[in-house]
mmCIF file with all atom_site columns, C-alpha atoms in Angstrom:
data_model
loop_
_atom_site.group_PDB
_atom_site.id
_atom_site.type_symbol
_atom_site.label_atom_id
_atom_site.label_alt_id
_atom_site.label_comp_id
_atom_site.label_asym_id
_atom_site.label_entity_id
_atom_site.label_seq_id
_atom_site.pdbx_PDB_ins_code
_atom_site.Cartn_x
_atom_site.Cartn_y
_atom_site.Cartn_z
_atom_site.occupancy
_atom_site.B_iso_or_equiv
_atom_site.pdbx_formal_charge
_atom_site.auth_seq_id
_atom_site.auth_comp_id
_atom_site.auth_asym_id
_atom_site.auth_atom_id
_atom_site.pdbx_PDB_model_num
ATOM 1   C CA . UNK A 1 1   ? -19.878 0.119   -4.957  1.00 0.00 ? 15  UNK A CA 1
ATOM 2   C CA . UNK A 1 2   ? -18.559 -2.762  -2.906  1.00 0.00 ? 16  UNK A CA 1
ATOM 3   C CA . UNK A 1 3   ? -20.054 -5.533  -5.409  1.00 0.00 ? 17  UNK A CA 1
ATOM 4   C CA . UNK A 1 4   ? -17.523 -8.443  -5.538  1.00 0.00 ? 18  UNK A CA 1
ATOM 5   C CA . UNK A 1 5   ? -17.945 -9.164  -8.972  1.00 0.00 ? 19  UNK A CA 1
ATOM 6   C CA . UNK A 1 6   ? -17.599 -5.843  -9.726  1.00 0.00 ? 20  UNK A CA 1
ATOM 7   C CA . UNK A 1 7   ? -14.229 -5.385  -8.163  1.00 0.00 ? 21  UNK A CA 1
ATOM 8   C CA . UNK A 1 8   ? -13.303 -8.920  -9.908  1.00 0.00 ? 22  UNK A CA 1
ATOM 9   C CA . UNK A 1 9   ? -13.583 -7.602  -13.006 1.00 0.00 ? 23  UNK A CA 1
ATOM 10  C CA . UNK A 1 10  ? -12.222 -4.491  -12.705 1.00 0.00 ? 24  UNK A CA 1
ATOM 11  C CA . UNK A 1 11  ? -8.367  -6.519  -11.689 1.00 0.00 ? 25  UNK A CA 1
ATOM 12  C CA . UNK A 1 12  ? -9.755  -8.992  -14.495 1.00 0.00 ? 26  UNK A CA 1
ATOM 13  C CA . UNK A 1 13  ? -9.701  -5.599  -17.095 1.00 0.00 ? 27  UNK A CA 1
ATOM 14  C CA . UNK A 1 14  ? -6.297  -4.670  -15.330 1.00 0.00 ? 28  UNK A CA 1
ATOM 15  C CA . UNK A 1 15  ? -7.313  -1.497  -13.653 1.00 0.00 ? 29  UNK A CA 1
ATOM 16  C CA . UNK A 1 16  ? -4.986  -2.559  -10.585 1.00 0.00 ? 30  UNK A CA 1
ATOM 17  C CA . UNK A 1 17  ? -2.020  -2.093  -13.706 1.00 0.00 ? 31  UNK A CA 1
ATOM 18  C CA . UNK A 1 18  ? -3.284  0.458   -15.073 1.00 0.00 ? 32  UNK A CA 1
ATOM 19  C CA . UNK A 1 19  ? -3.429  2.686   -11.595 1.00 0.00 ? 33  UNK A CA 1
ATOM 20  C CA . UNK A 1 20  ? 0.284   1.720   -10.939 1.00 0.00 ? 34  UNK A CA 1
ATOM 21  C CA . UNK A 1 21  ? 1.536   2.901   -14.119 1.00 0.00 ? 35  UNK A CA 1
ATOM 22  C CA . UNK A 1 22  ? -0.078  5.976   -13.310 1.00 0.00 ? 36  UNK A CA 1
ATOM 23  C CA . UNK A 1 23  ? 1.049   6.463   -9.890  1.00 0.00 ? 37  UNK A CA 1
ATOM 24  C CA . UNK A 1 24  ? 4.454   6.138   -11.522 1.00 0.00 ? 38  UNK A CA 1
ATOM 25  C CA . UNK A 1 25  ? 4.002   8.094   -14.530 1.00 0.00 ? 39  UNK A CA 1
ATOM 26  C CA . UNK A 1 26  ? 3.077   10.873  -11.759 1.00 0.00 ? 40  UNK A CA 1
ATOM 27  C CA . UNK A 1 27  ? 4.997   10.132  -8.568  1.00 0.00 ? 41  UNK A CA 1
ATOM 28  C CA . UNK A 1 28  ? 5.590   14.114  -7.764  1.00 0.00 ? 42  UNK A CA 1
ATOM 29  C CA . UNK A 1 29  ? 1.337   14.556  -7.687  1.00 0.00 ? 43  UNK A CA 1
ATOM 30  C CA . UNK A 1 30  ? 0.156   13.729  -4.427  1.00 0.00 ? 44  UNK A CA 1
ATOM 31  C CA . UNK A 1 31  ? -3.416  13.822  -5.535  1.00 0.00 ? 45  UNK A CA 1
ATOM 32  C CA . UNK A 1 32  ? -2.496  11.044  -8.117  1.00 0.00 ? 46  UNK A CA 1
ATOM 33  C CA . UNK A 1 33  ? -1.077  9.350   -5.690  1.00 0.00 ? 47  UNK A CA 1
ATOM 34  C CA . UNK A 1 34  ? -3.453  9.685   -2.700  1.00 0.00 ? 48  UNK A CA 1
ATOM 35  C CA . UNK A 1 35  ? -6.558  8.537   -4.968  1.00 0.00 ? 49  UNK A CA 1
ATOM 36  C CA . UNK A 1 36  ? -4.502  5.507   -6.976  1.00 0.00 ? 50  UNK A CA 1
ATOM 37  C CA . UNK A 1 37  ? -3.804  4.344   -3.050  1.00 0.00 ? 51  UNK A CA 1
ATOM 38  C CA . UNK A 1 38  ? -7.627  4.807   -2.409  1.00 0.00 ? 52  UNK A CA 1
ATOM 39  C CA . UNK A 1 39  ? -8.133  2.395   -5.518  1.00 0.00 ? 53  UNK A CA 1
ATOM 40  C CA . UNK A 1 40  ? -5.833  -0.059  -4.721  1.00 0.00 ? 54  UNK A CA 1
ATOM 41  C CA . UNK A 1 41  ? -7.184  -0.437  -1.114  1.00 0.00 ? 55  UNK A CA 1
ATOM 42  C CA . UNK A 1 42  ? -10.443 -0.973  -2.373  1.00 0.00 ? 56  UNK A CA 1
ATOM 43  C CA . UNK A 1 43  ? -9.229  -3.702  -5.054  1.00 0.00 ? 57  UNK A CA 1
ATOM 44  C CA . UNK A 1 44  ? -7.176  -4.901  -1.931  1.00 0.00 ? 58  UNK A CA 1
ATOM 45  C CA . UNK A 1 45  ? -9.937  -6.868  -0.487  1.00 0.00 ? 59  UNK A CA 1
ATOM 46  C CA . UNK A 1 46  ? -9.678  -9.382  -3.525  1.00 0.00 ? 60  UNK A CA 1
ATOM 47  C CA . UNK A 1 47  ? -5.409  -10.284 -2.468  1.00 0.00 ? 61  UNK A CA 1
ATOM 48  C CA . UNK A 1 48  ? -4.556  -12.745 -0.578  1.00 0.00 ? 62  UNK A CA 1
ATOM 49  C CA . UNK A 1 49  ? -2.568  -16.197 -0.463  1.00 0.00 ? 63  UNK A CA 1
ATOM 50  C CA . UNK A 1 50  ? -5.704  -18.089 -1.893  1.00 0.00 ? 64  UNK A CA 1
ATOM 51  C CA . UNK A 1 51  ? -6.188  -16.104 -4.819  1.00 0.00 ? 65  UNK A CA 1
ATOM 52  C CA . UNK A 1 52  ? -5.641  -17.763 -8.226  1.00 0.00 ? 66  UNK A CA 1
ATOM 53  C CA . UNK A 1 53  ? -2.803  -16.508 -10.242 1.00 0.00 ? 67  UNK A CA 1
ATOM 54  C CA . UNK A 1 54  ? -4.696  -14.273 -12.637 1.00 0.00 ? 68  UNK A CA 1
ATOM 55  C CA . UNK A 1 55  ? -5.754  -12.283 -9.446  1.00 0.00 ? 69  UNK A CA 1
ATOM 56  C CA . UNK A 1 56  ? -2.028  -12.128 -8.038  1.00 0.00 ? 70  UNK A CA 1
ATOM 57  C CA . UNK A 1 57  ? -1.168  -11.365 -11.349 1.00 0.00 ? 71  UNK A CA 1
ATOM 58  C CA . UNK A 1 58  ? -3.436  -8.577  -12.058 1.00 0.00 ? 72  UNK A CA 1
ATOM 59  C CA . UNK A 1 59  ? -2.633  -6.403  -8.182  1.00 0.00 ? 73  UNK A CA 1
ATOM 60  C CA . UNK A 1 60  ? 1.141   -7.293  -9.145  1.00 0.00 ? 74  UNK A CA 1
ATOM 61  C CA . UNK A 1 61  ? 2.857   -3.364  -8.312  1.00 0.00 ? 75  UNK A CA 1
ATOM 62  C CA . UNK A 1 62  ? 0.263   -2.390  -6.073  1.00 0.00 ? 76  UNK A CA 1
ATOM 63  C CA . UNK A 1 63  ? 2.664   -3.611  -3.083  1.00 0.00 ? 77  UNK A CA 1
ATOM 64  C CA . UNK A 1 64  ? 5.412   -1.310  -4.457  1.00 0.00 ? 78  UNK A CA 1
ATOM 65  C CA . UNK A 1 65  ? 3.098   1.136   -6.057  1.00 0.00 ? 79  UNK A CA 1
ATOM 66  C CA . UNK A 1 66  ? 1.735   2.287   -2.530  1.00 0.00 ? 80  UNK A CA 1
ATOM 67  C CA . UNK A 1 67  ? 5.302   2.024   -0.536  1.00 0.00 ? 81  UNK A CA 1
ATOM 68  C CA . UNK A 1 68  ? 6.327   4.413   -3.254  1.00 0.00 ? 82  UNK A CA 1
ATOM 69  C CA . UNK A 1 69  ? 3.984   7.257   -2.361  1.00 0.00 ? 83  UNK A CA 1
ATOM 70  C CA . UNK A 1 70  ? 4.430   6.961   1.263   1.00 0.00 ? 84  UNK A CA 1
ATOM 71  C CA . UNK A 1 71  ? 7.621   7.476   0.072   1.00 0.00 ? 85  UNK A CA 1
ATOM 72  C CA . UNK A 1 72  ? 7.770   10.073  -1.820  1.00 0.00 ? 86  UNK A CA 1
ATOM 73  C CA . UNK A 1 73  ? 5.103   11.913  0.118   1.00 0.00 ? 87  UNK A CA 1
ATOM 74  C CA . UNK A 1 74  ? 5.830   11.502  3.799   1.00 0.00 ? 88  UNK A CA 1
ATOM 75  C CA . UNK A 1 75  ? 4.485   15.080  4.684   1.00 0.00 ? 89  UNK A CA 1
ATOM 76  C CA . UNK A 1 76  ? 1.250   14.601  3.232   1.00 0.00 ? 90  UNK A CA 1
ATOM 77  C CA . UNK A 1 77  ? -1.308  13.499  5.323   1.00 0.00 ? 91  UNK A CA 1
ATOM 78  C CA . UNK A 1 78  ? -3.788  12.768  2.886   1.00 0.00 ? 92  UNK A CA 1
ATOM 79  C CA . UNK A 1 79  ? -1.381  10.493  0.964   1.00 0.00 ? 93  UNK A CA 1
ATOM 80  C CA . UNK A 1 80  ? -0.607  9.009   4.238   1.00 0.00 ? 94  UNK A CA 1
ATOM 81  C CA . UNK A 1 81  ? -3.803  7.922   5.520   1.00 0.00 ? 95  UNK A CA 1
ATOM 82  C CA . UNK A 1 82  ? -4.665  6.400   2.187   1.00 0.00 ? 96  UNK A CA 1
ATOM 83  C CA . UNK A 1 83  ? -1.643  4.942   1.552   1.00 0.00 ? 97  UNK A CA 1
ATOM 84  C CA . UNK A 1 84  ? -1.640  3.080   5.106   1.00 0.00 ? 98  UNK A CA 1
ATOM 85  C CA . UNK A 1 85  ? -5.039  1.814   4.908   1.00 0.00 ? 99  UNK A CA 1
ATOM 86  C CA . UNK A 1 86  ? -4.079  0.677   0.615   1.00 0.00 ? 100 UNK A CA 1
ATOM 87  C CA . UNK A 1 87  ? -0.896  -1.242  2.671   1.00 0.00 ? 101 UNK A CA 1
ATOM 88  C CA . UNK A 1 88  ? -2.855  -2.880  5.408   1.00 0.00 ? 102 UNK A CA 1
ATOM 89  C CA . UNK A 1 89  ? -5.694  -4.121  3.447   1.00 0.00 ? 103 UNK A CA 1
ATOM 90  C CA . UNK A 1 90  ? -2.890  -5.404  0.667   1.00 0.00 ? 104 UNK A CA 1
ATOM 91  C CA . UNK A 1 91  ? -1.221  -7.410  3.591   1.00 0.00 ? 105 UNK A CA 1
ATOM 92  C CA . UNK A 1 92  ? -3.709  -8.005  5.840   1.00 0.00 ? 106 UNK A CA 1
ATOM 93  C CA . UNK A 1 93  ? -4.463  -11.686 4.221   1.00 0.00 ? 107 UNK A CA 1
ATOM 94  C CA . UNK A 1 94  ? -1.318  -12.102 1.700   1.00 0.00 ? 108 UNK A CA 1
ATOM 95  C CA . UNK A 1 95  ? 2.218   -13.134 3.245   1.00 0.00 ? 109 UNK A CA 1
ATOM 96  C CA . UNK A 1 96  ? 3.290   -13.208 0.003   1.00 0.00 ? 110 UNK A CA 1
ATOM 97  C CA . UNK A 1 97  ? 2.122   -9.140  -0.035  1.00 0.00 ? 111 UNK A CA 1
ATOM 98  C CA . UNK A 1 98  ? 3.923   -8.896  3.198   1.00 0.00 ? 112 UNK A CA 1
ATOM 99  C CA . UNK A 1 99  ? 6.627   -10.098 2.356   1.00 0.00 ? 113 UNK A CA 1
ATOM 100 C CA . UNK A 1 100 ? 7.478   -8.037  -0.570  1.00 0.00 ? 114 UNK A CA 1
ATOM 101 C CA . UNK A 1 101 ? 6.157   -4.794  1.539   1.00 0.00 ? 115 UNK A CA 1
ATOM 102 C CA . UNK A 1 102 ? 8.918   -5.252  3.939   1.00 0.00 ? 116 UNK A CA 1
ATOM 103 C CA . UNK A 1 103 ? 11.428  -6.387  0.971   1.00 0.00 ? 117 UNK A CA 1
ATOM 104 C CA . UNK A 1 104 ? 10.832  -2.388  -0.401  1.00 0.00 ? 118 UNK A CA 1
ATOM 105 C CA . UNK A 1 105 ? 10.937  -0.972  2.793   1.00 0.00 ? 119 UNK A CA 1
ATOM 106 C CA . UNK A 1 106 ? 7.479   -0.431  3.924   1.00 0.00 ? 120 UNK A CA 1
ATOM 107 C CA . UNK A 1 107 ? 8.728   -0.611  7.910   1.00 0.00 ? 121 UNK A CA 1
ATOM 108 C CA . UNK A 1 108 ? 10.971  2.101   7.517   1.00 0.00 ? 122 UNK A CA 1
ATOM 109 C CA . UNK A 1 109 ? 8.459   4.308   5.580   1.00 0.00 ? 123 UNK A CA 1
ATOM 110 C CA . UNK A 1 110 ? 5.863   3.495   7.749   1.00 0.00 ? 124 UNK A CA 1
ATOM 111 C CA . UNK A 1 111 ? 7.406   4.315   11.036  1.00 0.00 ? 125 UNK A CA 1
ATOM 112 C CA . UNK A 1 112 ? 9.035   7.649   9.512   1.00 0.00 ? 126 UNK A CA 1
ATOM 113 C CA . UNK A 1 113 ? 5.246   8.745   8.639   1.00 0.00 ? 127 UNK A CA 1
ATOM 114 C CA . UNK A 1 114 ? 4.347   7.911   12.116  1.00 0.00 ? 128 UNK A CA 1
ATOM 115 C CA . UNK A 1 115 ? 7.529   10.424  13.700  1.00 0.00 ? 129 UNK A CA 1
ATOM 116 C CA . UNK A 1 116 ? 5.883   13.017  10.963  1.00 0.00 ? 130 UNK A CA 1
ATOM 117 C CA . UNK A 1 117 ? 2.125   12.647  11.493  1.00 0.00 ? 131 UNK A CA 1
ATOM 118 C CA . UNK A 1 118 ? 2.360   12.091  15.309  1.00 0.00 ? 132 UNK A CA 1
ATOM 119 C CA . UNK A 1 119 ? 0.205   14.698  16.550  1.00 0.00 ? 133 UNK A CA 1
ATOM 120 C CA . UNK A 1 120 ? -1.719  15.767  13.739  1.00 0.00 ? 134 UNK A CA 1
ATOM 121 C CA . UNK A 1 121 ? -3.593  12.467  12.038  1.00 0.00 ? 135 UNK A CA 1
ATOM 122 C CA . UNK A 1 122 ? -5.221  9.890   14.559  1.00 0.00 ? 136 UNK A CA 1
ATOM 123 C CA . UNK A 1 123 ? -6.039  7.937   11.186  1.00 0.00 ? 137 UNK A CA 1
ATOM 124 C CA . UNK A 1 124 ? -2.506  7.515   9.975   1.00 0.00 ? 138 UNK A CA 1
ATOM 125 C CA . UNK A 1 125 ? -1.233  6.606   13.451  1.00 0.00 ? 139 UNK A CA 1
ATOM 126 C CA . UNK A 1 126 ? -4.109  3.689   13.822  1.00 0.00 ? 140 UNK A CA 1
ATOM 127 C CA . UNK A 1 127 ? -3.415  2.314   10.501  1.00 0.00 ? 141 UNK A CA 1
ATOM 128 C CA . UNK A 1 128 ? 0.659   2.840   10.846  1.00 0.00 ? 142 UNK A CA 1
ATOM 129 C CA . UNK A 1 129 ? 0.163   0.909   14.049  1.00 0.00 ? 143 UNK A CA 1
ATOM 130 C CA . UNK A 1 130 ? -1.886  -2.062  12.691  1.00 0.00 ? 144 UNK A CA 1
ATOM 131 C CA . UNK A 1 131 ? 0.108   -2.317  9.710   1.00 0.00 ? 145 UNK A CA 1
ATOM 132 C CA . UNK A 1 132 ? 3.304   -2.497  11.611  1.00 0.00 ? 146 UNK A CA 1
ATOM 133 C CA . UNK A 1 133 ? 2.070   -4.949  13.800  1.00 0.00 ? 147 UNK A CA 1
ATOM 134 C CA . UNK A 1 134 ? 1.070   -7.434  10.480  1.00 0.00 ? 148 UNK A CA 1
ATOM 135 C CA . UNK A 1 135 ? 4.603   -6.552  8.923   1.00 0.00 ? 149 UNK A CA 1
ATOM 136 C CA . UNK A 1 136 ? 6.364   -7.276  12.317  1.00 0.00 ? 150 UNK A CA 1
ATOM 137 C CA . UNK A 1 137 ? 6.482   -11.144 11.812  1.00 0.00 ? 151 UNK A CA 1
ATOM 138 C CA . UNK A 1 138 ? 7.309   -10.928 8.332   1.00 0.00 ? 152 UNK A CA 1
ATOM 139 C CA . UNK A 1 139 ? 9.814   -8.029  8.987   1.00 0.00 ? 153 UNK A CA 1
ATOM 140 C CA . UNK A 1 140 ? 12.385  -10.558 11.279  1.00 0.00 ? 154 UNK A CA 1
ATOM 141 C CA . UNK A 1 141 ? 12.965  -13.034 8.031   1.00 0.00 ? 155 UNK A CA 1
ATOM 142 C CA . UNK A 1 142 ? 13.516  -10.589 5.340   1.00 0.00 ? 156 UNK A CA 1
ATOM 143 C CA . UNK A 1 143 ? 16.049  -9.046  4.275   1.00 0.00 ? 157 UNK A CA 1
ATOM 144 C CA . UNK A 1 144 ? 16.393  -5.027  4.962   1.00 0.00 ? 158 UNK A CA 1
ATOM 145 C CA . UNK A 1 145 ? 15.667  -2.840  1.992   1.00 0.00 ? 159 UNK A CA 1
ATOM 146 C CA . UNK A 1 146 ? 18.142  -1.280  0.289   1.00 0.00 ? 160 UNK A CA 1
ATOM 147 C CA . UNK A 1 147 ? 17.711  2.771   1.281   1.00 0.00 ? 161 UNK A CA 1
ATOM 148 C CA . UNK A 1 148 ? 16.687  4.651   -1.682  1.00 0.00 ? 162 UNK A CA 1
ATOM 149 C CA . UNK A 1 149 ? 19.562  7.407   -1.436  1.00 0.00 ? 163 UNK A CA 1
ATOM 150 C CA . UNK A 1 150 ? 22.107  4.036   -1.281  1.00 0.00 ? 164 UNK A CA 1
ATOM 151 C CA . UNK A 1 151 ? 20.414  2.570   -4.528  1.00 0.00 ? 165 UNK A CA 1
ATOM 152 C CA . UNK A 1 152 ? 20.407  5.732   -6.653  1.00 0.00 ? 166 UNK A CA 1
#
């Protein structure tokens, strides 16, 4: 269904939450976490700077949420191409999104899935690229992640 209202309520019922909790509760499943980035790029439409802060509130995680899986599942392509499209579509209209996707280290993750999935997903390399360029602005006045292995 893509029925605005629809969508509207389903962040207003905190389904957005409730998919990031489980993407965390299950970070090791990549079939958790290629569908909860399949959500959450659907709800993604419904982000950006304009939104009121019940809607900001209600996709807060997702941002983190989908960096995550890339994360933790760089060598699945499934994951990947979901997880790209999830970031792009979180980003595409939210500086505030970008900004905190480049804050957790979505540049890194996303160019390391590119190196991976180079010759075997023309999805995840279309998306990596348009994602990229969105972050690329953003990426120059923020501050470099922390690398997970340095923060454990």
């Amino acid at each position: 269904a893509s029925d605005p209202a629809a969508f509207a309520e389903l962040l207003a019922r905190g389904c957005a939450a409730v998919v990031c909790v489980g993407m965390a509760v299950h970070r090791q499943n990549a079939d958790v976490q290629k569908w909860g980035c399949a959500v959450l790029g659907r709800l993604a439409p419904f982000t950006s700077d304009n939104a009121g802060d019940a809607l900001k509130q209600a996709t807060a995680g997702a941002v983190e949420a989908v960096v995550a899986a890339l994360r933790a599942h760089l060598f699945s392509v499934d994951v990947q191409e979901h997880g790209c499209a999830a970031l792009t579509k979180l980003t595409f209209k939210s500086a505030e999104n970008r900004t905190r996707a480049v804050a957790v280290g979505a540049v890194d993750v996303v160019a390391a899935c590119m190196r991976v999935h180079g010759g075997s997903s023309t999805i995840v390399q279309e998306q990596a690229w348009f994602l990229l360029g969105a972050l690329g602005e953003t990426a120059k006045s923020v501050p470099a992640a922390v690398p997970a292995a340095a923060a454990a």
